[in-house]
mmCIF file of C-alpha atoms in Angstrom:
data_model
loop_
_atom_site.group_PDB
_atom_site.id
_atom_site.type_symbol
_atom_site.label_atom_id
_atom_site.label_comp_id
_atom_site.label_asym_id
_atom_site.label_seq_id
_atom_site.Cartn_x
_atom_site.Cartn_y
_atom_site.Cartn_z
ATOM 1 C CA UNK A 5 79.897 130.439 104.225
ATOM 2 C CA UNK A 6 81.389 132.422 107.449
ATOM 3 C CA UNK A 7 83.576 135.090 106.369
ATOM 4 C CA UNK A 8 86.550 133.292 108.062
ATOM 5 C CA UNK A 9 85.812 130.522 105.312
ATOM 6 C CA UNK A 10 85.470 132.893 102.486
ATOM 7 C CA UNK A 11 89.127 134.124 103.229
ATOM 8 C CA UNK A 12 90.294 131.187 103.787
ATOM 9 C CA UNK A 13 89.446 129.704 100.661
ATOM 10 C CA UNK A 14 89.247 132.753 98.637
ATOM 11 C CA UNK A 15 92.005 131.416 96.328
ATOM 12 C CA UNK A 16 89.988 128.475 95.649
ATOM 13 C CA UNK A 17 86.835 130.577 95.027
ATOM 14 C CA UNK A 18 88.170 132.435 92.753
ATOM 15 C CA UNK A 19 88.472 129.462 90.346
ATOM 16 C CA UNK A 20 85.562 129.743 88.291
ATOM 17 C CA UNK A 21 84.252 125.805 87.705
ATOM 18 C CA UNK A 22 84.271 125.597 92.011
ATOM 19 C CA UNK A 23 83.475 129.612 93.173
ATOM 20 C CA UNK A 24 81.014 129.681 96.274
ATOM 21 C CA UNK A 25 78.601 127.904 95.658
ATOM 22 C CA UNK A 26 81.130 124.577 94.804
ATOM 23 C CA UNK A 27 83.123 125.788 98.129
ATOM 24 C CA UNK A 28 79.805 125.387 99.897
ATOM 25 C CA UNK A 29 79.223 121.996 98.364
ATOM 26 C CA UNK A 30 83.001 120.813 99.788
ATOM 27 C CA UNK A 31 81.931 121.905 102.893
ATOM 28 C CA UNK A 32 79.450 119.545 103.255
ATOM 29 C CA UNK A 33 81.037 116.871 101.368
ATOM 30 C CA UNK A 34 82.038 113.516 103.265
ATOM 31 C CA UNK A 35 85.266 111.573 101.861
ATOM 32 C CA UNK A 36 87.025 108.006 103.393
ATOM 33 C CA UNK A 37 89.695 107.189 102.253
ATOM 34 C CA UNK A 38 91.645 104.166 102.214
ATOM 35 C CA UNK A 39 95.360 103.599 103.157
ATOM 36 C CA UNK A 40 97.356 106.373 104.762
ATOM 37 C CA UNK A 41 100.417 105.630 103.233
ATOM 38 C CA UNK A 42 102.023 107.732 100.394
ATOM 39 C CA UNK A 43 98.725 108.400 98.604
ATOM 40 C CA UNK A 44 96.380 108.805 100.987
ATOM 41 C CA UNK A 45 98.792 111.405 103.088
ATOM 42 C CA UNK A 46 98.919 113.487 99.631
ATOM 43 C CA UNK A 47 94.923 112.774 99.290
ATOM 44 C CA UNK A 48 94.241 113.215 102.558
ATOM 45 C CA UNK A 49 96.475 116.943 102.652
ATOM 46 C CA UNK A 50 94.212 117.884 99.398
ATOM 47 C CA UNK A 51 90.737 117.077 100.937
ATOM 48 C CA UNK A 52 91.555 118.920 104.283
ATOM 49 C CA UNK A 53 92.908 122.029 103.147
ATOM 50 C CA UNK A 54 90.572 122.457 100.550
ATOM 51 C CA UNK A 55 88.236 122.568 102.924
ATOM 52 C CA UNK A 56 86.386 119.210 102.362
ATOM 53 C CA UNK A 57 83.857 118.838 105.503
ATOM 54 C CA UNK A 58 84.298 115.225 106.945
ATOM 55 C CA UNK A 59 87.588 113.364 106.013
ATOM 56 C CA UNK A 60 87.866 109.656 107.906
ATOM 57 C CA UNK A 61 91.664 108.244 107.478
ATOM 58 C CA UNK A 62 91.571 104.310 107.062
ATOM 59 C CA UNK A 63 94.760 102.561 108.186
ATOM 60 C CA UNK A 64 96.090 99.122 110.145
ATOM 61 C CA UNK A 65 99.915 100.254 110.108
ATOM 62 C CA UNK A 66 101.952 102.406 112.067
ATOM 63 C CA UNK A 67 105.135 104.559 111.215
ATOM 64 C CA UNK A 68 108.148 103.187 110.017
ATOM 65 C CA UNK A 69 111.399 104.974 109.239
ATOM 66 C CA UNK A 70 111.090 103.640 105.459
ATOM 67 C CA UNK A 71 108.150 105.850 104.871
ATOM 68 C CA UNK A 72 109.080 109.343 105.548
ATOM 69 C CA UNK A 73 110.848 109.416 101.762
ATOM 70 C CA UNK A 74 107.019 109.741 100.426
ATOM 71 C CA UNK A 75 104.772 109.952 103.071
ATOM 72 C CA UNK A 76 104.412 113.396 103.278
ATOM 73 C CA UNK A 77 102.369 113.928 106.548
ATOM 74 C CA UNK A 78 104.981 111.784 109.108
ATOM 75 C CA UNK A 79 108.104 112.509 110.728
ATOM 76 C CA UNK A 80 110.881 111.214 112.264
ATOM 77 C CA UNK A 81 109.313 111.327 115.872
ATOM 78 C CA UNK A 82 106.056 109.247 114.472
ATOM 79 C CA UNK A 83 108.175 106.455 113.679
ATOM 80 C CA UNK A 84 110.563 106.654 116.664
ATOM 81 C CA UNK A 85 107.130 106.382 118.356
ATOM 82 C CA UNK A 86 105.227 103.942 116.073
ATOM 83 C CA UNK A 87 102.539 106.306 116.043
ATOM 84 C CA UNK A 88 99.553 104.517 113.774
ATOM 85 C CA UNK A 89 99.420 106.416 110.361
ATOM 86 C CA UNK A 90 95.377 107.596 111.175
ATOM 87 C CA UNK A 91 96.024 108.958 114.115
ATOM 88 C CA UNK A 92 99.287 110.627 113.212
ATOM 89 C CA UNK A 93 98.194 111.857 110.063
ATOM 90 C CA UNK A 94 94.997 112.834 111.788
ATOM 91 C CA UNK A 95 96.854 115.010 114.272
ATOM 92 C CA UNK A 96 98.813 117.136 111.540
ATOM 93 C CA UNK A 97 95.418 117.897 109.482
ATOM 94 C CA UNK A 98 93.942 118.830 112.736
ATOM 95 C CA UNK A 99 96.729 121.873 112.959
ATOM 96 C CA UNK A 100 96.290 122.570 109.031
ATOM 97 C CA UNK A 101 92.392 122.788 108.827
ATOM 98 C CA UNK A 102 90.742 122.929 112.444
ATOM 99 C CA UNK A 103 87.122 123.177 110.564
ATOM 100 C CA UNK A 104 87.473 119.812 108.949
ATOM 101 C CA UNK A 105 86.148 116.834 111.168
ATOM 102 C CA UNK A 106 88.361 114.460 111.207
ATOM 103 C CA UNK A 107 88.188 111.140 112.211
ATOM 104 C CA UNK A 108 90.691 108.406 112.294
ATOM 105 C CA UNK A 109 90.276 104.460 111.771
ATOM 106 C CA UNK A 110 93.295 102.054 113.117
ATOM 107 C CA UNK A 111 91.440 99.123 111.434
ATOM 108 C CA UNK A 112 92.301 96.673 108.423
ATOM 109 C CA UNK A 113 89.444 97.176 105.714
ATOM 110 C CA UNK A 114 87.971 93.636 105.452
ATOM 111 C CA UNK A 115 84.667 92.590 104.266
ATOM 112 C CA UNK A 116 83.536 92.376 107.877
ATOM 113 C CA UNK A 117 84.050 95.943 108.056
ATOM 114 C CA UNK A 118 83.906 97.684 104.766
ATOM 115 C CA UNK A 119 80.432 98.598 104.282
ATOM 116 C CA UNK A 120 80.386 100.164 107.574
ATOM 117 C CA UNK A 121 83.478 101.742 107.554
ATOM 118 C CA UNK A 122 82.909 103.027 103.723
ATOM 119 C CA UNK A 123 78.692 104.185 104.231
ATOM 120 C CA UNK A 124 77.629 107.952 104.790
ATOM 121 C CA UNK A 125 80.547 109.247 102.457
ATOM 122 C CA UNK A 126 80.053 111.108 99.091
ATOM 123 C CA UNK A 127 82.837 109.444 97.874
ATOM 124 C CA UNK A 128 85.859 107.015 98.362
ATOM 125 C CA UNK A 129 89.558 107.984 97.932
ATOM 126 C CA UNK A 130 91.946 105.038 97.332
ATOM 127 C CA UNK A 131 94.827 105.206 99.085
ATOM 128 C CA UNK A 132 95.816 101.150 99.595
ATOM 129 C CA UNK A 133 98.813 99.437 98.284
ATOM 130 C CA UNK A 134 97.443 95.761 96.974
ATOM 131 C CA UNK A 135 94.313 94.753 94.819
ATOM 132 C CA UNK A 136 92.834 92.775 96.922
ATOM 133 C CA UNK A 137 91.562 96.374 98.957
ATOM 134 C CA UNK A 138 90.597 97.637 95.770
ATOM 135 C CA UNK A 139 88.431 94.708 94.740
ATOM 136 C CA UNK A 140 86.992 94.921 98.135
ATOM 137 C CA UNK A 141 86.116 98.281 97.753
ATOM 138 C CA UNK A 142 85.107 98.233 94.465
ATOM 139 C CA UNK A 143 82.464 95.908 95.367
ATOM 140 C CA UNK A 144 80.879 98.638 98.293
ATOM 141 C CA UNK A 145 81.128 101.313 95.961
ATOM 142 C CA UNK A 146 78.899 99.680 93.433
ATOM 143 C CA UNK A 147 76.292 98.037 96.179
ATOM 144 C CA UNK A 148 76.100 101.273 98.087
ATOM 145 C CA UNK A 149 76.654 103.355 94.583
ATOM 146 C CA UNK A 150 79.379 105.824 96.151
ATOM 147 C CA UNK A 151 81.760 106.657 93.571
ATOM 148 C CA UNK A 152 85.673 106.103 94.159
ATOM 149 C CA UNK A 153 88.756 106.984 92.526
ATOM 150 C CA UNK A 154 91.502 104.139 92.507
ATOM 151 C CA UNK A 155 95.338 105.083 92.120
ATOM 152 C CA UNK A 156 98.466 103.223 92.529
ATOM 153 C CA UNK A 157 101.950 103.701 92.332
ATOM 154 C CA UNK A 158 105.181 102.156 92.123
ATOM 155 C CA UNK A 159 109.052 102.840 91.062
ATOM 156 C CA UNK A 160 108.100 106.042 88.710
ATOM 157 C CA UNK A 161 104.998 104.842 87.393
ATOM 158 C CA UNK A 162 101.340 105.729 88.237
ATOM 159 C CA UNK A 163 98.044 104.847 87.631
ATOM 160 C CA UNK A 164 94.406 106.223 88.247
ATOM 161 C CA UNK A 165 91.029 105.808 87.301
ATOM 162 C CA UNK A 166 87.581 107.320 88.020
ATOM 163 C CA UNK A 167 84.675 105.151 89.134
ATOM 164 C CA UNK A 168 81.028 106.324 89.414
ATOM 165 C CA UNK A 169 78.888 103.521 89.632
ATOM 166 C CA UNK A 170 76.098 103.008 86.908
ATOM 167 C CA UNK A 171 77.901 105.407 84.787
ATOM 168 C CA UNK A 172 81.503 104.304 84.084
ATOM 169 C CA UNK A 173 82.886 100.682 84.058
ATOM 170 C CA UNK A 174 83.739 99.366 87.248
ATOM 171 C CA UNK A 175 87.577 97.957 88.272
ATOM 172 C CA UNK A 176 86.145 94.453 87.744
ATOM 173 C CA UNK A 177 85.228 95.435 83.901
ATOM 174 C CA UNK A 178 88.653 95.998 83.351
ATOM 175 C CA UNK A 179 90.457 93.662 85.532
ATOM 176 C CA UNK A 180 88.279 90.370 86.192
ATOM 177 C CA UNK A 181 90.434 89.598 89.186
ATOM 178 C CA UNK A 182 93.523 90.618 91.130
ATOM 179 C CA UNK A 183 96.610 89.471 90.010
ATOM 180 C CA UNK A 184 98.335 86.679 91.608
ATOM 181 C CA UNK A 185 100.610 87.572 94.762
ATOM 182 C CA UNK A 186 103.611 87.796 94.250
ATOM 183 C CA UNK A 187 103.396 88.597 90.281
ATOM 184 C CA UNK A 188 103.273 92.262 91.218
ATOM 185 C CA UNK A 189 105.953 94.911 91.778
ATOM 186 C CA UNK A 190 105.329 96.766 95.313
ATOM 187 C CA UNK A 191 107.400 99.487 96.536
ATOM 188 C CA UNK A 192 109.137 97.171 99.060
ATOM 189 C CA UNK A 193 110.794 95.169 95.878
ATOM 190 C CA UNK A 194 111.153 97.800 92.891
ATOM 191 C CA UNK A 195 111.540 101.064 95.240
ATOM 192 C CA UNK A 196 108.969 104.475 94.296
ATOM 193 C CA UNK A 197 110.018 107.901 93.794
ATOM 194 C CA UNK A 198 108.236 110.385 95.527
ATOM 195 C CA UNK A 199 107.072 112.741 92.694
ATOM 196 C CA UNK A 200 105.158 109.662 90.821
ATOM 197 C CA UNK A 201 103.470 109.793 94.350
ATOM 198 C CA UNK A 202 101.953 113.355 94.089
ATOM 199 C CA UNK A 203 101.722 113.080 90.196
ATOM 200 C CA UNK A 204 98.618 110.230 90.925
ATOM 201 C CA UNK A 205 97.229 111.488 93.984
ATOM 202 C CA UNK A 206 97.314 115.029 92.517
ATOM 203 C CA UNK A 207 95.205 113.907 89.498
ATOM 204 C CA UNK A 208 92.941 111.975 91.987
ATOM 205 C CA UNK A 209 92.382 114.797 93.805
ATOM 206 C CA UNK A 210 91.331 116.514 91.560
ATOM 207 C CA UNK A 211 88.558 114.455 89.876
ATOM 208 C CA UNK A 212 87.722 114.016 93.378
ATOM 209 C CA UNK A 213 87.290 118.061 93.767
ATOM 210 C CA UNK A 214 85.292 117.390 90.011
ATOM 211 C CA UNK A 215 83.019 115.027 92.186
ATOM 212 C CA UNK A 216 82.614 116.754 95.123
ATOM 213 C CA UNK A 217 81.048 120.434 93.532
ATOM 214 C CA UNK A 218 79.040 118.409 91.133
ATOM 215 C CA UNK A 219 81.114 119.131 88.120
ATOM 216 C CA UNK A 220 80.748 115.518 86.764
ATOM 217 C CA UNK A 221 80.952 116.643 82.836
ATOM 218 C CA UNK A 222 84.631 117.525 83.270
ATOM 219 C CA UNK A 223 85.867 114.099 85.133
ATOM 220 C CA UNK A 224 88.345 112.396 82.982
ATOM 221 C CA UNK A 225 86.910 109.176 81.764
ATOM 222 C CA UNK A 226 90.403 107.681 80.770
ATOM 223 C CA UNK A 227 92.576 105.336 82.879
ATOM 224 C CA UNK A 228 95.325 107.416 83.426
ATOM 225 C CA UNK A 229 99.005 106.006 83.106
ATOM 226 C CA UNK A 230 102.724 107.800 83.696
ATOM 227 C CA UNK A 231 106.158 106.880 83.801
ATOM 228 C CA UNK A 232 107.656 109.989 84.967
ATOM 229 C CA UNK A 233 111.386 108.806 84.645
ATOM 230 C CA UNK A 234 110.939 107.499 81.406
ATOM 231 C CA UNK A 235 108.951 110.592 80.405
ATOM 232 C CA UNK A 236 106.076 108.302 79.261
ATOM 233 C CA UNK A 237 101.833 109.428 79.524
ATOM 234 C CA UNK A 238 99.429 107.365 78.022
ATOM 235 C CA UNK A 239 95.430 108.146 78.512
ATOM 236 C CA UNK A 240 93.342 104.773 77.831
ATOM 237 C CA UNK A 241 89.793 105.087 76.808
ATOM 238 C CA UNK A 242 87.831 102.855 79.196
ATOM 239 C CA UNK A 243 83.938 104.445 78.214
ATOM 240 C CA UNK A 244 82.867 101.679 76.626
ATOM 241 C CA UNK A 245 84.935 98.937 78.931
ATOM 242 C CA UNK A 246 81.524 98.724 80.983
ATOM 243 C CA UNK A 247 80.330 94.834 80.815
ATOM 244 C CA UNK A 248 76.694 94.253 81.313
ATOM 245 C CA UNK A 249 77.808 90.620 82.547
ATOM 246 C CA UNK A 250 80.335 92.060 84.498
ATOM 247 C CA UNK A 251 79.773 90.406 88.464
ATOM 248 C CA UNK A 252 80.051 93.514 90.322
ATOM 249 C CA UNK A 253 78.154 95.644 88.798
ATOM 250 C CA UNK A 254 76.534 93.510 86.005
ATOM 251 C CA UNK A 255 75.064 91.010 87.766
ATOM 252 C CA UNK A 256 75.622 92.349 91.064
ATOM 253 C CA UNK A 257 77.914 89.922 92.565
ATOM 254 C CA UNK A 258 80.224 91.062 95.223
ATOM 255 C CA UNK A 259 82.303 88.610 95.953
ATOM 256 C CA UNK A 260 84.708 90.590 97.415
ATOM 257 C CA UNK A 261 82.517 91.588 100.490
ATOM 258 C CA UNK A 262 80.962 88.429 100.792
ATOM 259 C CA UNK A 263 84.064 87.037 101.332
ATOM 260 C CA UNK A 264 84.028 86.106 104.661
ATOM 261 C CA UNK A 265 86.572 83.926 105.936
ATOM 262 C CA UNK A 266 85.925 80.479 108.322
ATOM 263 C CA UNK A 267 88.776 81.433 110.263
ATOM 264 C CA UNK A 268 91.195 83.990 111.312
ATOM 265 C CA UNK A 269 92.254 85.948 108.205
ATOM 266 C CA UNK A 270 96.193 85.967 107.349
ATOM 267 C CA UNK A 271 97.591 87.775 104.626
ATOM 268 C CA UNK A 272 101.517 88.058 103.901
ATOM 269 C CA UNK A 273 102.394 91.753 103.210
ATOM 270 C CA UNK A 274 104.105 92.111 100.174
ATOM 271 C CA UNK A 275 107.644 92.709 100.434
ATOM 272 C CA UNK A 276 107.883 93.955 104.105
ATOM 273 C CA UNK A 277 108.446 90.163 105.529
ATOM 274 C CA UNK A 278 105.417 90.348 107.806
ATOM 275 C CA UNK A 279 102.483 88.764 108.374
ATOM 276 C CA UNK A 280 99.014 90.309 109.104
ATOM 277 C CA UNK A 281 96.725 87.782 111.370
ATOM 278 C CA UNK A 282 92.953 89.210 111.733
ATOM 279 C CA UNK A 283 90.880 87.631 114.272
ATOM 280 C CA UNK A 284 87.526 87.110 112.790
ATOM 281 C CA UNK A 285 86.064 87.877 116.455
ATOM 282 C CA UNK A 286 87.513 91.748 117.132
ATOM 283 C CA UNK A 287 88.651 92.074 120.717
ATOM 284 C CA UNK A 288 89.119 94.904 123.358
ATOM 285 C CA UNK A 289 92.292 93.943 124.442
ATOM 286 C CA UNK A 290 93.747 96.089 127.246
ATOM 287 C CA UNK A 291 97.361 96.813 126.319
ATOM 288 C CA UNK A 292 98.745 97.371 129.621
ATOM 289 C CA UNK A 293 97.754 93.888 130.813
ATOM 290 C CA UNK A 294 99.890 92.636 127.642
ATOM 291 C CA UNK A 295 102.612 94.531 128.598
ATOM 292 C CA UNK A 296 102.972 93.440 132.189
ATOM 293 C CA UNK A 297 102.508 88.902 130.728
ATOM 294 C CA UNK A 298 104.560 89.654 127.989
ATOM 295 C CA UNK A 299 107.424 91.791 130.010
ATOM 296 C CA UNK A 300 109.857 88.631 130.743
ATOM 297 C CA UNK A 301 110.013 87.474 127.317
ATOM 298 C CA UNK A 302 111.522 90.230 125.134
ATOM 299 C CA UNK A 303 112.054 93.846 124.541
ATOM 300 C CA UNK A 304 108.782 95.736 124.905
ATOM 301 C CA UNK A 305 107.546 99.089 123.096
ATOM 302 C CA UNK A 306 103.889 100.609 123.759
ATOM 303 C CA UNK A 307 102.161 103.662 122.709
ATOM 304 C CA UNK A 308 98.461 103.953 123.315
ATOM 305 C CA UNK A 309 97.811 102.473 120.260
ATOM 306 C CA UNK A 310 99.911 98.922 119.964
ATOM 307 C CA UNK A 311 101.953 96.726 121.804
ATOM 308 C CA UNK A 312 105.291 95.479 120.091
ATOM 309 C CA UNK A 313 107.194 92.582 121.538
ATOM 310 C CA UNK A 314 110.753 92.174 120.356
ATOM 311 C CA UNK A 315 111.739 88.249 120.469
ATOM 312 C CA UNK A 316 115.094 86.980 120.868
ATOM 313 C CA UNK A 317 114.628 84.771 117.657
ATOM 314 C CA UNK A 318 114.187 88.110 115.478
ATOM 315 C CA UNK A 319 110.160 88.040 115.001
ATOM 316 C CA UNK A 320 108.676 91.710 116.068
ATOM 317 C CA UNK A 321 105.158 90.591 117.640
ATOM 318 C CA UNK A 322 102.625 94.103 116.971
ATOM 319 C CA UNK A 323 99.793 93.833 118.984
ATOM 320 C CA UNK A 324 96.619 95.690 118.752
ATOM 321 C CA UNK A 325 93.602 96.628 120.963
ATOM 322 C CA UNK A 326 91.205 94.483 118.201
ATOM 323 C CA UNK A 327 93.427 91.684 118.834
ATOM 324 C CA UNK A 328 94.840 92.203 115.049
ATOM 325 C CA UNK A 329 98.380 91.230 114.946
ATOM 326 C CA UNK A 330 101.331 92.230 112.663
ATOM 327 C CA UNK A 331 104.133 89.662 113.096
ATOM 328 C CA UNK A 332 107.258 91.371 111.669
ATOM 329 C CA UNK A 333 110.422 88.741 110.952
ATOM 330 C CA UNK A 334 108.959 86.315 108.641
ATOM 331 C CA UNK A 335 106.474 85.706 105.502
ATOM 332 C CA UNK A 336 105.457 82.463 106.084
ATOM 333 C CA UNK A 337 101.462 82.272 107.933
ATOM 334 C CA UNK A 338 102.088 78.897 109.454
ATOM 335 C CA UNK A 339 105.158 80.471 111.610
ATOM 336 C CA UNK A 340 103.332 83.577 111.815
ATOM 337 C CA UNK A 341 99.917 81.496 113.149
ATOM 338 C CA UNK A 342 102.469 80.039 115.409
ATOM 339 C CA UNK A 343 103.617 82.870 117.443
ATOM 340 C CA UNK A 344 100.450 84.409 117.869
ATOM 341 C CA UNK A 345 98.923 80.965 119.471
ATOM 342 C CA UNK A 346 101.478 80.561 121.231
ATOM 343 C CA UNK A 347 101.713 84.535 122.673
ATOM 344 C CA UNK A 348 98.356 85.617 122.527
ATOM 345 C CA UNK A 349 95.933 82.047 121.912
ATOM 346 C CA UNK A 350 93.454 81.267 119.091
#
């Protein structure tokens, strides 16, 4: 280590179980992590300042005034702007930890992207808000055997659970399949608190710190549960939860990742009365040129990063360079398929 490094994380140092040589190791550590909402902003804070080498933010949404209650990196100016989450949060790590590399990712994870999106990291730092994410990377984790730590979060309770493939059971050992949309609470219907928020990515963090220096006899091999209203911690042993018929990582089935759609993709977003439409062919779309066809037919807002087009019927058209499209105003795909045929062509 430089001696500007050895100051800066003498504090860290000092702590016997990571000391210099483990500092060394987190400097040449590589994390991703997935979802740059209220966890991964609190992940993401953890891996940069303690000095964690490459950090690459995952995220398809932008800033919304809703998220600065728990979403710790963003301010009001981000979501005046609709600055993406990636590059936003990317921009306030820069100015915490200029020796990190740091790269952002204005993508949705999908299984036509995963692997390469998730490869040449040490490990993966869940940061998403629905299963279907988590399944998905669940399923790269085990095939490219890259640890990952999932967490979740909602009203005051928390959740999080350490995955190192071919040692501990996998998320599909414990949960054959995602529940059902629409049978879960998000925090756009039951509402989140923001300490449950650093309570889970706290504890992720540090297993992931565990990880990183190589201190893998101290991770916590317990699912991890807290209701921090309700003053409620439970600590389920999952060590002997691993299936040897399990598909993932049993028989090696990754159905998540193989997964690939026929068509365009379109998932309703829980709660937020939008509608995500993913082309299954990424474009380069140039943004400006969108601008000037769509000027005459609403209220338009740009940034280098998206297009939005306000509509006189109340939909909020988000456009994106990849030709991904968020289509704020209604949670139904057919009306949502609609309006992008009919504004942008399938």
């Amino acid at each position: 280590m430089t001696d500007s490094e050895r100051e800066r994380y003498s504090r860290q140092t000092l702590f016997a179980p990571i000391g210099e040589a483990g500092q060394a190791r987190l400097l040449r550590s590589r994390v991703a992590i997935v979802g740059m909402g209220a966890l991964g902003t609190v992940l993401a804070n953890h891996m940069v300042r303690a000095g964690v080498g490459f950090v690459r933010l995952i995220d398809r949404d932008f800033v919304e005034m809703s998220n600065l209650q728990r979403q710790m990196l963003y301010d009001e100016a981000d979501a005046a702007a609709s600055s993406p989450k990636a590059e936003a949060a990317a921009a306030r790590l820069k100015a915490a930890n200029a020796g990190v590399q740091i790269e952002p990712v204005v993508a949705d994870l999908n299984a036509g992207n995963s692997e390469q999106l998730l490869s040449g990291v040490d490990l993966i730092l869940d940061g998403s808000d629905n299963f279907a994410v988590r399944f998905l990377v669940n399923d790269v984790s085990v095939k490219l055997g890259i640890p990952w730590i999932y967490g979740g979060a909602v009203s005051s309770r928390g959740v999080s659970l350490t995955v190192v493939p071919g040692e501990t059971p996998c998320l599909r050992c414990i949960f054959d399949q995602p529940p059902a949309q629409g049978t879960t609470e998000t925090c756009d219907t039951a509402g989140v608190i923001g300490p449950i928020i650093h309570t889970v990515a706290s504890h992720q963090a540090a297993e992931a710190l565990k990880l990183l220096v190589g201190d893998r006899d101290r991770l916590n091999r317990k699912m991890q549960h807290w209701d921090l209203w309700y003053n409620q911690h439970a600590a389920v042993d999952v060590s002997k939860a691993r299936k040897p018929d399990c598909p993932c990582c049993g028989r090696r089935q990754f159905d998540y990742l193989t997964a690939m759609a026929d068509g365009d993709t379109i998932q309703s977003l829980c709660g937020r009365n939008s509608v995500q439409i993913q082309p299954v062919q990424p474009s380069r779309l140039a943004l400006d040129e969108w601008a000037e066809r769509w000027r005459s037919l609403g209220r338009i807002e740009r940034n280098p990063f998206l297009l939005k087009l306000h509509l006189g019927s109340g939909q909020t058209l988000v456009l994106f360079p990849d030709g991904r499209m968020i289509v704020q105003g209604t949670d139904d795909p057919v009306t949502a398929k609609s309006l992008y045929s009919r504004y942008v062509g399938m």
